[in-house]
Structures are given as structure tokens and as C-alpha cells.
C-alpha positions as a printed NumPy array, in Angstrom:
array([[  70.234, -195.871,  109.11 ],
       [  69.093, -193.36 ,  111.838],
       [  66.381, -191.213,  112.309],
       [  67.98 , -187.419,  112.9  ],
       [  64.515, -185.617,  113.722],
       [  64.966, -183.408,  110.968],
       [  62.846, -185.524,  108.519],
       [  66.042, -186.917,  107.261],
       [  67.982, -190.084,  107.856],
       [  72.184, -190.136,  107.83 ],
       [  74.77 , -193.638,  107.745],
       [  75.936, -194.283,  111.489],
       [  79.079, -196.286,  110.632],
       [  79.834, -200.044,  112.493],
       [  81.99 , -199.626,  115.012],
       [  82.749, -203.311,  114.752],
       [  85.004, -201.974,  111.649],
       [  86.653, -199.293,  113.469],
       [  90.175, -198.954,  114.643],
       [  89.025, -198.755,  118.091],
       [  87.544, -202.632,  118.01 ],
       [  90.515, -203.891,  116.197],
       [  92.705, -202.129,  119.1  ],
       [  90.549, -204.008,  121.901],
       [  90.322, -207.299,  120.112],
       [  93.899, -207.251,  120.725],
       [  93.623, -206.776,  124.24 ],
       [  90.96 , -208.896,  124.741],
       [  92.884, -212.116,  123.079],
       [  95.949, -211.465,  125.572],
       [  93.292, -211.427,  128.845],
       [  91.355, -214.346,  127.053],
       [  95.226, -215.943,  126.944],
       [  95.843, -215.282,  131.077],
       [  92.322, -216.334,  132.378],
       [  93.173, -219.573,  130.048],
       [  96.211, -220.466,  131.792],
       [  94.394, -219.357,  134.905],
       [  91.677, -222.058,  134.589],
       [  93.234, -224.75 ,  132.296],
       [  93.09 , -227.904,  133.956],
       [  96.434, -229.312,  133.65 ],
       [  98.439, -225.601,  134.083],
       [  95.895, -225.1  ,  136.92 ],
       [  96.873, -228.718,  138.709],
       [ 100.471, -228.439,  137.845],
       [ 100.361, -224.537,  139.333],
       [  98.557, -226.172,  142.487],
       [ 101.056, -229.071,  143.341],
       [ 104.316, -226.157,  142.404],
       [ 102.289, -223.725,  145.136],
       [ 102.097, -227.079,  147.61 ],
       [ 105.72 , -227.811,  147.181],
       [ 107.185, -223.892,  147.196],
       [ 104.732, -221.854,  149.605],
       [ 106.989, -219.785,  150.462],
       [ 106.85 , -218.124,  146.586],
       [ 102.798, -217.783,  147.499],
       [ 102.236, -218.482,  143.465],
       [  98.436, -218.486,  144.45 ],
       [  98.506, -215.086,  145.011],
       [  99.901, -213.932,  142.368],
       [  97.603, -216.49 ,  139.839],
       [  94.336, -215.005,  141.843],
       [  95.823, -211.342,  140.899],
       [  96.422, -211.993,  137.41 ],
       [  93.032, -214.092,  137.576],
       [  91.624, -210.686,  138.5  ],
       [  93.503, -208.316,  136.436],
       [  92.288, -210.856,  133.212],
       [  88.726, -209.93 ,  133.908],
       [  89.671, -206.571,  134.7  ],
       [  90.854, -205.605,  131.363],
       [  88.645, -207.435,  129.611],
       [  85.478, -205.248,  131.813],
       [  87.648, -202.648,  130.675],
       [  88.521, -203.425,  126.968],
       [  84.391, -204.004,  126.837],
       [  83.593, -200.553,  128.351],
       [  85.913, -198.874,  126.01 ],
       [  84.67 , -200.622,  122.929],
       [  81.888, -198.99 ,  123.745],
       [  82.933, -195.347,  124.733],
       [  84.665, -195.136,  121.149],
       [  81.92 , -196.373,  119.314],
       [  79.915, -193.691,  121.212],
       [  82.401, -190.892,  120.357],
       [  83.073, -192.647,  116.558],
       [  79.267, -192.118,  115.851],
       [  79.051, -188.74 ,  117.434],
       [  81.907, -187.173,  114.967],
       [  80.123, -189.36 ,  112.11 ],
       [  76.69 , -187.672,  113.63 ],
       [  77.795, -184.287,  113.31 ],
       [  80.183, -184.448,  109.864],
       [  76.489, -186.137,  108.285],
       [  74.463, -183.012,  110.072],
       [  77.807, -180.113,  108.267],
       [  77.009, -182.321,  105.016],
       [  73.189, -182.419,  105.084],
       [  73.565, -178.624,  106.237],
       [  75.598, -177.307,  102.721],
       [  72.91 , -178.667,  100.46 ],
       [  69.809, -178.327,  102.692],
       [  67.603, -175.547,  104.165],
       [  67.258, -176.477,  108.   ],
       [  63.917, -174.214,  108.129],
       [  62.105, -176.118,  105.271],
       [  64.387, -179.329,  104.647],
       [  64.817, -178.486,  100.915],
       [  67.86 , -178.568,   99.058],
       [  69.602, -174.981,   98.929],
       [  71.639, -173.413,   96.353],
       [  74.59 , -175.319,   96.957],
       [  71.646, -178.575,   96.593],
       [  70.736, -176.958,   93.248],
       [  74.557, -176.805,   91.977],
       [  75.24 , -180.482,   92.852],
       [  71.904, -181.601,   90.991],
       [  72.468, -180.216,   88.359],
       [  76.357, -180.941,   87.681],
       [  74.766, -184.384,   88.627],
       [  72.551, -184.131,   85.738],
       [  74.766, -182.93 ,   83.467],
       [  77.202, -185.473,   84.105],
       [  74.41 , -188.013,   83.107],
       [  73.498, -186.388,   80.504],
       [  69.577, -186.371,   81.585],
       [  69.197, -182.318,   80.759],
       [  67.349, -182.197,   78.054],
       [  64.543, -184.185,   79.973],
       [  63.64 , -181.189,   82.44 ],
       [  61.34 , -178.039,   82.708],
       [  62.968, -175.287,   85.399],
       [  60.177, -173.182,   87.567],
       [  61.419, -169.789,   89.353],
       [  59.406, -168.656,   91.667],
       [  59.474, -165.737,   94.189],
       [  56.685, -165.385,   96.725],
       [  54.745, -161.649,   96.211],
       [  54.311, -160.282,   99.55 ],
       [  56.567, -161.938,  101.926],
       [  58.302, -158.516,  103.762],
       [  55.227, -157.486,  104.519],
       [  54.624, -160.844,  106.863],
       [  58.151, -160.23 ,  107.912],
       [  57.83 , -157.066,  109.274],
       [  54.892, -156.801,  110.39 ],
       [  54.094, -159.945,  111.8  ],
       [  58.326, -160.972,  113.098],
       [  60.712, -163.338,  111.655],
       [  58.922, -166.249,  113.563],
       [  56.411, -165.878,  111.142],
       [  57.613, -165.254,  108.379],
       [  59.535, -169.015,  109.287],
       [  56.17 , -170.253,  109.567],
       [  54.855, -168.893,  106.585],
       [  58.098, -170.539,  104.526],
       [  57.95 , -173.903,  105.537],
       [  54.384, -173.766,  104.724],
       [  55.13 , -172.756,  101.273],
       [  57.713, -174.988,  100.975],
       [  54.882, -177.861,  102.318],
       [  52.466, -176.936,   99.555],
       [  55.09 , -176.678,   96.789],
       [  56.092, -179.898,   98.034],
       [  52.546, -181.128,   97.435],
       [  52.884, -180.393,   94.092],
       [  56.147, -180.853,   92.908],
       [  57.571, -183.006,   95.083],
       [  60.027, -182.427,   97.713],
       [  62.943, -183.676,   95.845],
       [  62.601, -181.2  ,   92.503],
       [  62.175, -178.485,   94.986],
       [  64.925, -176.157,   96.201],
       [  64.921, -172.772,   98.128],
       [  67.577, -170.987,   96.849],
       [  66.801, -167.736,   98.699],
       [  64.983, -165.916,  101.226],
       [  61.244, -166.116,   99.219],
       [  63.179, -167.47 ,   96.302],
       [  62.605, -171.458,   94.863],
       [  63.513, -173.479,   92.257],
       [  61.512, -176.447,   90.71 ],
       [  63.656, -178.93 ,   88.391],
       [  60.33 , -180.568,   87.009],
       [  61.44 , -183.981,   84.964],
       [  59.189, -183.234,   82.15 ],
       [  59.244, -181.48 ,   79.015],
       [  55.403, -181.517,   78.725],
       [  55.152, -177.98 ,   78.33 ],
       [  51.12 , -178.785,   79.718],
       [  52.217, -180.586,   82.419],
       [  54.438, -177.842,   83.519],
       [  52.253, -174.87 ,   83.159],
       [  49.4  , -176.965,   85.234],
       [  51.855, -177.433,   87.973],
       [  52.937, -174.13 ,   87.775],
       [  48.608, -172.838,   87.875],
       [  48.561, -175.063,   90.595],
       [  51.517, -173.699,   92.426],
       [  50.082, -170.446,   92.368],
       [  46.154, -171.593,   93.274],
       [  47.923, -172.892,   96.453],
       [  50.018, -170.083,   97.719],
       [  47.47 , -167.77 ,   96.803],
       [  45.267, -169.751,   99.944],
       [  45.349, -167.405,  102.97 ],
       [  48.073, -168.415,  105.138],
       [  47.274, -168.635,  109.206],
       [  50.115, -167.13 ,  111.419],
       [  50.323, -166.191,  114.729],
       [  46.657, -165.828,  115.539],
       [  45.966, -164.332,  112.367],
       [  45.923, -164.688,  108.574],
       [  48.32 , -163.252,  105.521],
       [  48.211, -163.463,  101.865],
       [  51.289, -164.201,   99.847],
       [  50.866, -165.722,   96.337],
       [  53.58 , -165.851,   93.958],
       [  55.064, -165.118,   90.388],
       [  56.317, -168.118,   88.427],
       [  58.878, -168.064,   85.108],
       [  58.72 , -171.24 ,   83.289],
       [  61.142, -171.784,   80.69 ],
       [  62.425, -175.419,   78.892],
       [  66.16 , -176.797,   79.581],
       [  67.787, -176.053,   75.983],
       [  69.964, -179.327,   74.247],
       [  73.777, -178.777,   74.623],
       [  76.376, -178.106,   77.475],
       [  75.457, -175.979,   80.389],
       [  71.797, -175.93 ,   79.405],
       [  70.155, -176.069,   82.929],
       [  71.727, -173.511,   83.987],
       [  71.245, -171.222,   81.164],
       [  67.245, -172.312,   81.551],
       [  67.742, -170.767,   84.985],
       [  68.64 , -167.918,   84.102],
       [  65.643, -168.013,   81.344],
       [  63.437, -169.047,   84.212],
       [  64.597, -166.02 ,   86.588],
       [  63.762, -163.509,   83.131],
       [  60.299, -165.024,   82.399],
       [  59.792, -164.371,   86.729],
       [  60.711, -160.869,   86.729],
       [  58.26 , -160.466,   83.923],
       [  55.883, -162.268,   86.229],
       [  56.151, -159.501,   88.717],
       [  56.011, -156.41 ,   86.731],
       [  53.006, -157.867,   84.997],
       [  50.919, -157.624,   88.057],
       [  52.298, -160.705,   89.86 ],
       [  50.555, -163.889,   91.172],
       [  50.755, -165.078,   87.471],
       [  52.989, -168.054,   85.541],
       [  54.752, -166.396,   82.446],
       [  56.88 , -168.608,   80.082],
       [  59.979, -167.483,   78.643],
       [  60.654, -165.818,   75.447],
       [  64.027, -165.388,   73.653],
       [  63.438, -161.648,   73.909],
       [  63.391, -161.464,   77.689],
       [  67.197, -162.531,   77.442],
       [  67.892, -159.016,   76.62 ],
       [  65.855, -157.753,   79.394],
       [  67.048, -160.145,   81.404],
       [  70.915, -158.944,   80.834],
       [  70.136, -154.859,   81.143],
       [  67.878, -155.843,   84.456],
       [  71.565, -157.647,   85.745],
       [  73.495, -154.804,   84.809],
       [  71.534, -151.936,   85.963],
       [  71.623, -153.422,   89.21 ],
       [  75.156, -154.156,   89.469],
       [  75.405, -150.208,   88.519],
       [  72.595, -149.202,   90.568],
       [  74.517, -150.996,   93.793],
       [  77.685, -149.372,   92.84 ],
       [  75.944, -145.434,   91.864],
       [  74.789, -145.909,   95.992],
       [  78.199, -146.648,   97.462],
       [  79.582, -143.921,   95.809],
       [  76.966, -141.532,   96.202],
       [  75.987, -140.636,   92.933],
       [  72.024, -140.985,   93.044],
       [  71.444, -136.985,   93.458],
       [  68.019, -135.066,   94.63 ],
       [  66.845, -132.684,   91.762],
       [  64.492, -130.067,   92.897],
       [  61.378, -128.978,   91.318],
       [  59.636, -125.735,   92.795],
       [  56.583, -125.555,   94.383],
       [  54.967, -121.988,   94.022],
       [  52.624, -119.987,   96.228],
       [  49.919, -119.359,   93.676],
       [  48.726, -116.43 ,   95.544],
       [  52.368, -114.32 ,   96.344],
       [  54.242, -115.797,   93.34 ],
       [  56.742, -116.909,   95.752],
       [  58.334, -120.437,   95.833],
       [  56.683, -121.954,   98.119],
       [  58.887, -125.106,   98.539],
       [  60.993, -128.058,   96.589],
       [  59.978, -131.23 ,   95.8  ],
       [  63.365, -133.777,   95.808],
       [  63.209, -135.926,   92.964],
       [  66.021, -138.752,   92.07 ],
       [  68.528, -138.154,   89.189],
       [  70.741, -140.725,   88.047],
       [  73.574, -139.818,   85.508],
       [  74.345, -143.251,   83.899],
       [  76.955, -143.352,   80.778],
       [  76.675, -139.633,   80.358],
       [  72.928, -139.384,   80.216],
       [  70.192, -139.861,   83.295],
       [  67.857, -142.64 ,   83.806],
       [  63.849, -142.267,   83.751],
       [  63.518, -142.22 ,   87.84 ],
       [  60.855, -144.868,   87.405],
       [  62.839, -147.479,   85.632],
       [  65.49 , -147.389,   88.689],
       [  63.101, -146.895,   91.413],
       [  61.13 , -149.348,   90.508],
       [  64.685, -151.555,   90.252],
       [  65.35 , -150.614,   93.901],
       [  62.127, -151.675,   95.127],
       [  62.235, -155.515,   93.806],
       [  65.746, -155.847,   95.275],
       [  65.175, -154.038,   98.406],
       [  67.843, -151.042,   97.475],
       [  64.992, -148.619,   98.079],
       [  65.558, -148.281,  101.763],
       [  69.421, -146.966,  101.374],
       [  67.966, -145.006,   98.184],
       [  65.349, -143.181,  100.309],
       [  67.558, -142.644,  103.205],
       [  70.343, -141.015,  101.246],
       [  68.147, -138.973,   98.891],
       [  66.308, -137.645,  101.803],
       [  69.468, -136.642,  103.791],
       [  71.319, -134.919,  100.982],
       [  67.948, -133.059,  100.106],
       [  67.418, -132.163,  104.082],
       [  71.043, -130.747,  104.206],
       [  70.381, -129.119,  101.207],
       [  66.955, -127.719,  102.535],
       [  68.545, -126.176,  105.32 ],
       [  70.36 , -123.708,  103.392],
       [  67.089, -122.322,  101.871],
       [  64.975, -119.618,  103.421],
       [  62.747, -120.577,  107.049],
       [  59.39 , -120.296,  104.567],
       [  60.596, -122.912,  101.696],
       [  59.526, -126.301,  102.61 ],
       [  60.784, -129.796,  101.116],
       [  58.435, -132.11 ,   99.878],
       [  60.066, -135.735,   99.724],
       [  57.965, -138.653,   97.881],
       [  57.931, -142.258,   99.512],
       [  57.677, -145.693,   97.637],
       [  54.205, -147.864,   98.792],
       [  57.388, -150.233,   99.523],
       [  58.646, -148.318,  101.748],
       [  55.   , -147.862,  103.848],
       [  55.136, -151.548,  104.965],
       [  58.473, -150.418,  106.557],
       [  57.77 , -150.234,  110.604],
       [  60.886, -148.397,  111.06 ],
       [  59.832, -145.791,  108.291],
       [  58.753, -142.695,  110.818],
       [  61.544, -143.188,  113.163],
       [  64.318, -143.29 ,  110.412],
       [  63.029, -139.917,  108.846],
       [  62.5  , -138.453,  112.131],
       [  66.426, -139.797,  112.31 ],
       [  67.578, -138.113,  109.564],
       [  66.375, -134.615,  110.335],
       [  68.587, -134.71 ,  113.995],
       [  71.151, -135.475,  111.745],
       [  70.635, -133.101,  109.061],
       [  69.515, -130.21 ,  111.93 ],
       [  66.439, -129.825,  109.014],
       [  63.099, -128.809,  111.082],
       [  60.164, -131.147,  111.072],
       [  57.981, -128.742,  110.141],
       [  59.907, -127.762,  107.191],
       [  59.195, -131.225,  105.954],
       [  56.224, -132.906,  104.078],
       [  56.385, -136.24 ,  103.296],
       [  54.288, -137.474,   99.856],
       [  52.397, -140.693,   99.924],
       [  50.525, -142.273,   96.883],
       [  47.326, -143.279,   97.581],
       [  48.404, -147.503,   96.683],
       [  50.607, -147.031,   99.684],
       [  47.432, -146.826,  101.771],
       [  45.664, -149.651,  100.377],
       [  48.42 , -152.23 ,  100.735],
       [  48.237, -151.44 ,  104.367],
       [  46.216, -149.386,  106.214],
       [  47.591, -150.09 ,  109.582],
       [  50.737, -149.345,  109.597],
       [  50.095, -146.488,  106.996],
       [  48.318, -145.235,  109.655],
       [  51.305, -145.676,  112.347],
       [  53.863, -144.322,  110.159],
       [  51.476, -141.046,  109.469],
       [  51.075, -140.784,  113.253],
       [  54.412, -140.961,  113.702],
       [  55.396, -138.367,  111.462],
       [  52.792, -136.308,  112.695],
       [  53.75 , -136.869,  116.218],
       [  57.353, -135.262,  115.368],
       [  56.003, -132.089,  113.698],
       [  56.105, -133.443,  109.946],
       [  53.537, -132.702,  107.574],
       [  51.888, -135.304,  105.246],
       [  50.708, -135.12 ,  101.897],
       [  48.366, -137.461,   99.617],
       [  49.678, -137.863,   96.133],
       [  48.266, -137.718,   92.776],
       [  44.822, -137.978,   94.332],
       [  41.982, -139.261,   92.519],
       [  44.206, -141.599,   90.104],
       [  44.144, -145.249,   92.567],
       [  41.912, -146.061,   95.718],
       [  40.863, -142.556,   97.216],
       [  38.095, -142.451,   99.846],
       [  36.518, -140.006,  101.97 ],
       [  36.762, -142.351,  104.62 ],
       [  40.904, -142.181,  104.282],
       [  40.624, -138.098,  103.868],
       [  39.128, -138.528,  107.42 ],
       [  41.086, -141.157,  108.818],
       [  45.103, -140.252,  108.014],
       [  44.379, -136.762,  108.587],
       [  46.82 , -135.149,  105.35 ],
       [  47.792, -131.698,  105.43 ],
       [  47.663, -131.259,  101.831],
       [  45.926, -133.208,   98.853],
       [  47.808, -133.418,   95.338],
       [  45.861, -133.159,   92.444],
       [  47.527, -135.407,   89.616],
       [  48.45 , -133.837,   86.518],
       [  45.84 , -136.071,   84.724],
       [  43.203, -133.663,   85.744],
       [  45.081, -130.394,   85.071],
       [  45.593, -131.363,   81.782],
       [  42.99 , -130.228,   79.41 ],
       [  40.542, -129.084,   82.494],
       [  40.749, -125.124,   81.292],
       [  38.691, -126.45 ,   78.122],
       [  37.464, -129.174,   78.798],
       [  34.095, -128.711,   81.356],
       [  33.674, -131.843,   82.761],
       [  37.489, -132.014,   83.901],
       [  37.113, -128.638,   85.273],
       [  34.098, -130.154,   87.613],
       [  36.203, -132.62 ,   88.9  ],
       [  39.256, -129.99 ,   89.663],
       [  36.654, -127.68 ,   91.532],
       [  35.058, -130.5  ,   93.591],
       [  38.614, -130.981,   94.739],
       [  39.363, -128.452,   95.575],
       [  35.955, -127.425,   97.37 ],
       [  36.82 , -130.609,   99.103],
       [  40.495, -129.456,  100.55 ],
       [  38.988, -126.393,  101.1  ],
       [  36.292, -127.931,  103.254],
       [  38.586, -130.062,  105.185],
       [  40.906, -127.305,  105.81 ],
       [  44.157, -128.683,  103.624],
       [  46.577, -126.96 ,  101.606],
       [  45.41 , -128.169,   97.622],
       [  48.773, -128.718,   95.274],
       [  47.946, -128.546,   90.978],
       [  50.754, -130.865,   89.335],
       [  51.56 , -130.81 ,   86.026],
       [  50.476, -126.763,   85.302],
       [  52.549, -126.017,   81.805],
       [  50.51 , -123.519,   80.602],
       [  49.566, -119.584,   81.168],
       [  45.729, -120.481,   80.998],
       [  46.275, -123.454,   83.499],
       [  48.045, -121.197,   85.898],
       [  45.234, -118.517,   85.993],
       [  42.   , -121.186,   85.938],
       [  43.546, -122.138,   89.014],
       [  44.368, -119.786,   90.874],
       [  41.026, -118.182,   90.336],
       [  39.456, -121.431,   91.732],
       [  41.187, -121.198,   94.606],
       [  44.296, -123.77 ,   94.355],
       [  46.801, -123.042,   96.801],
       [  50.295, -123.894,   95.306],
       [  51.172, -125.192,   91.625],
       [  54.328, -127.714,   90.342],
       [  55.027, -127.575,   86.864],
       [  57.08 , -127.259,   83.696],
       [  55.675, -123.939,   83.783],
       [  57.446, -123.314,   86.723],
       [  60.462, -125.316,   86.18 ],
       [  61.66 , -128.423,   85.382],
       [  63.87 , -130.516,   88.247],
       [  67.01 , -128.42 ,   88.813],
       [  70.149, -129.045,   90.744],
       [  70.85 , -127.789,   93.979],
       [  72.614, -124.766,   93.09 ],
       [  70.043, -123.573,   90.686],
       [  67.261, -124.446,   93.773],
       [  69.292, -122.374,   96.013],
       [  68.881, -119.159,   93.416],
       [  66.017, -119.556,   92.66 ],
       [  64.192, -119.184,   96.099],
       [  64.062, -115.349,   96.509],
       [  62.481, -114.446,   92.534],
       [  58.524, -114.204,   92.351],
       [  56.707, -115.957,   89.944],
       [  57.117, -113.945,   86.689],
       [  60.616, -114.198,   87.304],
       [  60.539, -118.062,   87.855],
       [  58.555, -118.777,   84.431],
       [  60.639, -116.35 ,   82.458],
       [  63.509, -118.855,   83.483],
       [  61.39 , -121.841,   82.889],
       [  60.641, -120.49 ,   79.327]])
């Protein structure tokens, strides 16, 4: 055995069994054969009274040459010996290191995928199935570390995952199967045993992580599920396991959820509605709606805001359910950027004075490329920046307030307004108002609601809006739907209003029309 460096060890084959030894043994016996007739005692003498009796042949000579060429090839047949062994064990080297390297992850040394498939076919040849418990888990976080911190750390940050996990599991029932993505094959059926190691799992990665002269958070969601009895059974637990981790996440992550029977059917719409989501955005088909925004004072639109229709077997998707799709598997980015080009193109036709408001996922805010791929879109589009305002949600902030605050000054830099969505519903603060400098504050339709009636809401609308006021920012009402709504506002002071009252999400064609009418107009549509 030899010691690769990797923290593995590989077979170097003998090269005493080789074809290459067998070869010189052969050419050593027939040098061994002339140095023996070159030194045997009575050939030698006999040789040596023949030389005495025929000098003129000069036999000794020619025995001191083949004397010579003897050792010769035997130096030689040596030397080579060696040189193939050398090159035998370099080929068996390297075909060991392309083995090792289809069932192993060179960054952490786990098994991979591949790893994964040969277990288990392994186990299910043995029948030893039934005996195991299968942990998915996906690390919560891990872009962020990625792109804000480089690829060098997010390497560090994986192999010490894959260090602790070790710790827990064992190295050898642990496999990364993707980028943030492992597998645990736990030999147990101890359904306490596995849910400790899975609390533990989570305890660990939640630690704070050191990288490159500074420290990150991860943590991670865990799906637990039990390998059924019959054929193909650790696989289908997989597949349980991946359900139960998807639950994980969209039950506020860093948590262990076991799997259920009715996650299955979850499980198989989540699989399909990706497979149609990635298909809908390669042929275009995820269109921006537009909503008007209306000058509360002129009764003029005052702008659009682009919102994401999906028409899916004849009928369109809640936005939510396939945004919120786009963002686990990273589809968001090509989402955004196509939404946001078709609705800039589409902006450009409209009057100079009607402005497109386009909402961004938190996701996307951890995004260092963010600003410069909008500001890329409008030279492509020829859409002014100043006949853009991008939406943020206030979460977007609080998952990262530095590069929040690049991307804003980025956008600002290029002439793009900003404005701070459904405000007052997460993790406002004065202190942000100040800091990320937003042209315009939302109000969320969760205070619009009810606040012509209801006194205390009404409080919290006007201390809103004496806020915006104060500050100097354009104040937005969502979610106006009725007559007295409209006119509690306005006499309060709010700038613009979005609403059913106004109009429901249109296509473009019906956005196009609609931007010359005034306000009575636009409500006796709505209606």
C-alpha cells in the first residue's frame, strides 16, 4: 500500500510479476550463461592453452569482449527492470487516482454520487437495505459565502462541513452528492439514534464558520426518512429523504424533518414544476403582467409595476409558488433577467412620464453582479435609468446589509431609483430609511386594509406617511380596492396608489392603452 497525500491509500502492483521482469530474467540467464563460460575453470584453462597454441585467432580478445558485454547487459537488464517498474507503477498510480476520482470528491475526500450509486447497488446486492436510515441534507446559506467571500472560501467552508459531518457520522456513510448537497447512509434503523445524529448535525454546522479573516454562518436543513423492505428501497428512501429536506427549508430551515407518506405527492409536483419551470424559460413563456400605478393627485397613471405570469396547462400559476421554486434552484437569476428585459422593452413604448417599477427576490440581493446586470439590461433595452425603480423587500436588507448597500449604490450611481417594499411588515428601521437612501417607501396592503374605519390603523398610515413626507420620498398605498380607501388617502397626502381598484395585472397591450385615460376612466375599467 502507498500513501497518495490525499488521505487515501491505492495498490502499487509488484513489478517482480510483471511482463517486464519476466522479459529481463530472460536476458539475464543468457549473460549469467556467457560470464559462466567466461570464468569456468576448466572452459577458462582449456580457452587459455587454445589462445597459447593459435595466437594468431587472439581468442582473448574476443573472451574479454564478451566478458564485458556479459556484465554489460546484465547493468543494463538491471537498469531496465527498474525503469519499467517505474513507468508500470506510474500508469497503475494514475488509473488508481481516475478510479478514486469517479467515486470521490477531491475537495472533501467523500464519496460522490457515482460513490453513492455503487454503495448502494452494493447493498442491495447483499441484501443489507432494510438495516439503514438515509439523511439529506443541504447547507442554508452557502451562495452567500460564495459570492461574497470567492470560491476559495466557499472550498474552505465545504471541507469543513464535510469534517464535522464526518465527526458525526463517519466519513464512510457520508457522501457529497452536490455542490451544498450530502447524503448520510446511517446503518441504523433506531429512528432515536438517527434524529440525534441528525440534531447534532445541525448543532454543528450551525457553529460560526472562520474564513478568510472572517466568520460566516451556514447551518443546514435535514430530511430523515427509513429505507422501506423490498427491491430498490434505498433509493426510493432517497428520494423520501430529498421530500422530508425540501420541507426542511420552506419550514424556516436549520431544522431535521422526517418524512411522511404525504410529502411523496409534494415531492412529485415540486419535480415536475421544475422540469416545466426550466422548459417555460427556454422558450420564453414566463411573461411580465402590468399593474398601474396612479398619480393620486392628476388621476394619471403614474407608472407599471411588472409582475410574473405563468400560463401552465391552460391556467396561470400563483407567482409565489414558482418564484419561490426559482429561488431554491437558482432559476431566479435567468427569471429576473428575462422578466426585466421584456418589461424594459415593453416600457419603452409607453409615454416619457410612466415609470416601471420591477420587484427583486432577497435572493437575488446577495447577488454582487445584481446592479451591473440591470444597469446591462437597460443599454440593451435603450429603457432610461431614470424611468426605472427597482422594489426591494425589507428581508432583503437584513440578510445583508453590505452588499444591499452596494447594489443600492450602484443603482443609484446609474440614475435608477429605489424603492422599499411593503414597509412596516419585516425588519424596518429608521436607521435603514437613513442609510440606503430610497426614493419611495411602499406601504403594504396590510395597513390599507380596514385603516378608513379602523382608527388605530389609520395612525399608523399617517405616521407613514408624515414620515416619507419628512424625508422627502415619494409614499406608494398598495392594496387600495375601495372608493373610501382611495379618498382617505389622498386627503392624507399619499402620493400614488396600486390596486384592484385601479386594475388588476394586465398584459402588455392592455398596459399600453391604458396609459393616456385619467383615473375615473381607469376604475370604470377596473369595475
Amino acid at each position: 500500500m502507498a500513501d497518495t497525500g490525499a488521505g487515501r491509500t491505492q495498490t502499487v502492483r509488484n513489478p517482480f510479476t510483471s511482463r517486464a521482469f519476466s522479459d529481463a530474467i530472460i536476458l539475464t540467464a543468457f549473460c549469467l550463461c556467457v560470464l559462466f563460460f567466461a570464468v569456468q575453470n576448466d572452459a577458462f584453462e582449456a580457452l587459455v592453452d587454445y589462445v597459447a597454441d593459435h595466437e594468431e585467432y587472439q581468442l582473448d580478445e574476443l573472451i574479454l569482449a564478451l566478458a564485458t558485454a556479459g556484465i554489460g547487459s546484465l547493468i543494463y537488464a538491471a537498469l531496465r527492470v527498474v525503469e519499467l517498474a517505474r513507468a508500470l507503477n506510474a500508469k497503475e498510480r494514475a488509473e488508481s487516482d481516475t478510479a478514486w476520482l469517479a467515486e470521490h470528491d477531491p475537495l472533501t475526500h467523500l464519496h460522490n454520487r457515482r460513490g453513492l450509486d455503487a454503495a448502494v447497488a452494493a447493498m442491495e446486492a447483499n441484501g443489507t437495505t432494510g438495516r439503514y436510515t438515509v439523511h439529506s441534507i443541504d447547507l442554508d446559506g452557502f451562495k452567500k459565502i460564495n459570492d461574497l467571500l470567492g470560491h476559495e472560501a466557499g472550498d474552505q467552508a465545504l471541507f469543513e462541513v464535510a469534517r464535522r459531518l464526518g465527526g458525526i457520522y463517519g466519513s464512510d456513510a457520508l457522501f457529497r452528492v452536490g455542490g451544498d448537497e450530502f447524503v448520510v447512509l446511517q446503518g441504523s434503523t433506531d429512528a432515536q439514534a438517527a434524529q440525534a445524529k441528525a440534531s447534532a448535525a445541525v448543532a454543528a454546522l450551525s457553529e460560526p464558520f472562520a474564513l478568510s479573516g472572517t466568520t460566516a454562518e451556514i447551518g443546514a436543513s435535514i430530511g430523515i426518512a427509513s429505507v422501506p423492505k423490498g427491491k430498490g428501497g434505498v433509493r426510493t428512501a432517497l428520494q423520501h429523504a430529498d421530500a422530508a429536506m425540501y420541507v426542511a427549508k420552506r419550514g424556516g430551515r436549520n431544522q431535521t424533518v422526517w418524512f411522511e407518506p404525504s410529502m411523496k405527492d409534494a415531492l412529485r409536483h415540486r419535480i415536475e414544476l421544475e422540469r416545466d419551470l426550466r422548459s417555460a424559460l427556454r422558450e420564453h413563456v414566463v411573461v411580465p403582467y402590468f399593474q398601474p400605478l396612479v398619480d393620486l393627485k392628476s388621476g394619471k397613471v403614474h407608472g407599471f409595476e411588472a409582475l410574473a405570469r405563468w400560463e401552465r396547462n391552460g391556467e396561470f400559476l400563483p407567482a409565489m409558488e414558482f418564484i419561490a421554486l426559482a429561488e431554491e434552484t437558482g432559476l431566479i437569476v435567468e427569471l429576473t433577467d428575462q422578466l426585466l428585459r421584456r418589461a424594459s422593452i415593453e416600457a419603452k413604448s409607453w409615454p416619457n412620464h410612466v415609470n416601471l417599477a420591477f420587484n427583486i427576490s432577497p435572493v437575488q440581493f446577495r447577488d454582487p453582479q445584481l446592479g451591473l446586470r440591470i444597469i446591462q439590461i437597460l443599454g440593451e433595452t435603450g429603457l432610461p435609468p431614470h424611468r426605472l425603480e427597482i422594489e426591494i423587500t425589507e428581508t432583503a436588507l437584513v440578510q445583508d446589509l453590505h452588499q444591499a448597500d452596494i447594489t443600492v449604490s450602484t443603482l443609484h450611481a446609474a440614475g435608477i431609483r429605489v424603492a422599499l417594499d411593503d414597509f412596516g411588515t419585516g425588519y424596518s428601521s429608521l436607521s435603514q430609511l437613513s442609510r440606503f437612501n430610497f426614493d419611495k417607501i411602499k406601504i403594504d396592503r396590510s395597513f390599507v386594509e380596514g385603516f378608513e374605519t379602523d382608527e388605530r390603523q389609520a395612525k399608523i398610515v399617517r405616521a407613514v406617511l408624515g414620515l416619507g413626507r419628512g424625508l422627502g420620498l415619494t409614499m406608494t398605498a398598495e392594496g387600495i380596492e375601495s372608493e373610501s380607501q382611495l379618498k382617505a388617502l389622498t386627503e392624507l397626502g399619499c402620493d400614488v396608489g396600486q390596486g384592484f381598484l385601479f386594475g388588476r395585472a394586465m398584459p402588455a397591450d392592455d398596459a399600453r392603452r391604458l396609459c393616456a385615460l385619467d383615473t375615473d376612466t381607469i376604475r370604470s375599467l377596473a369595475g
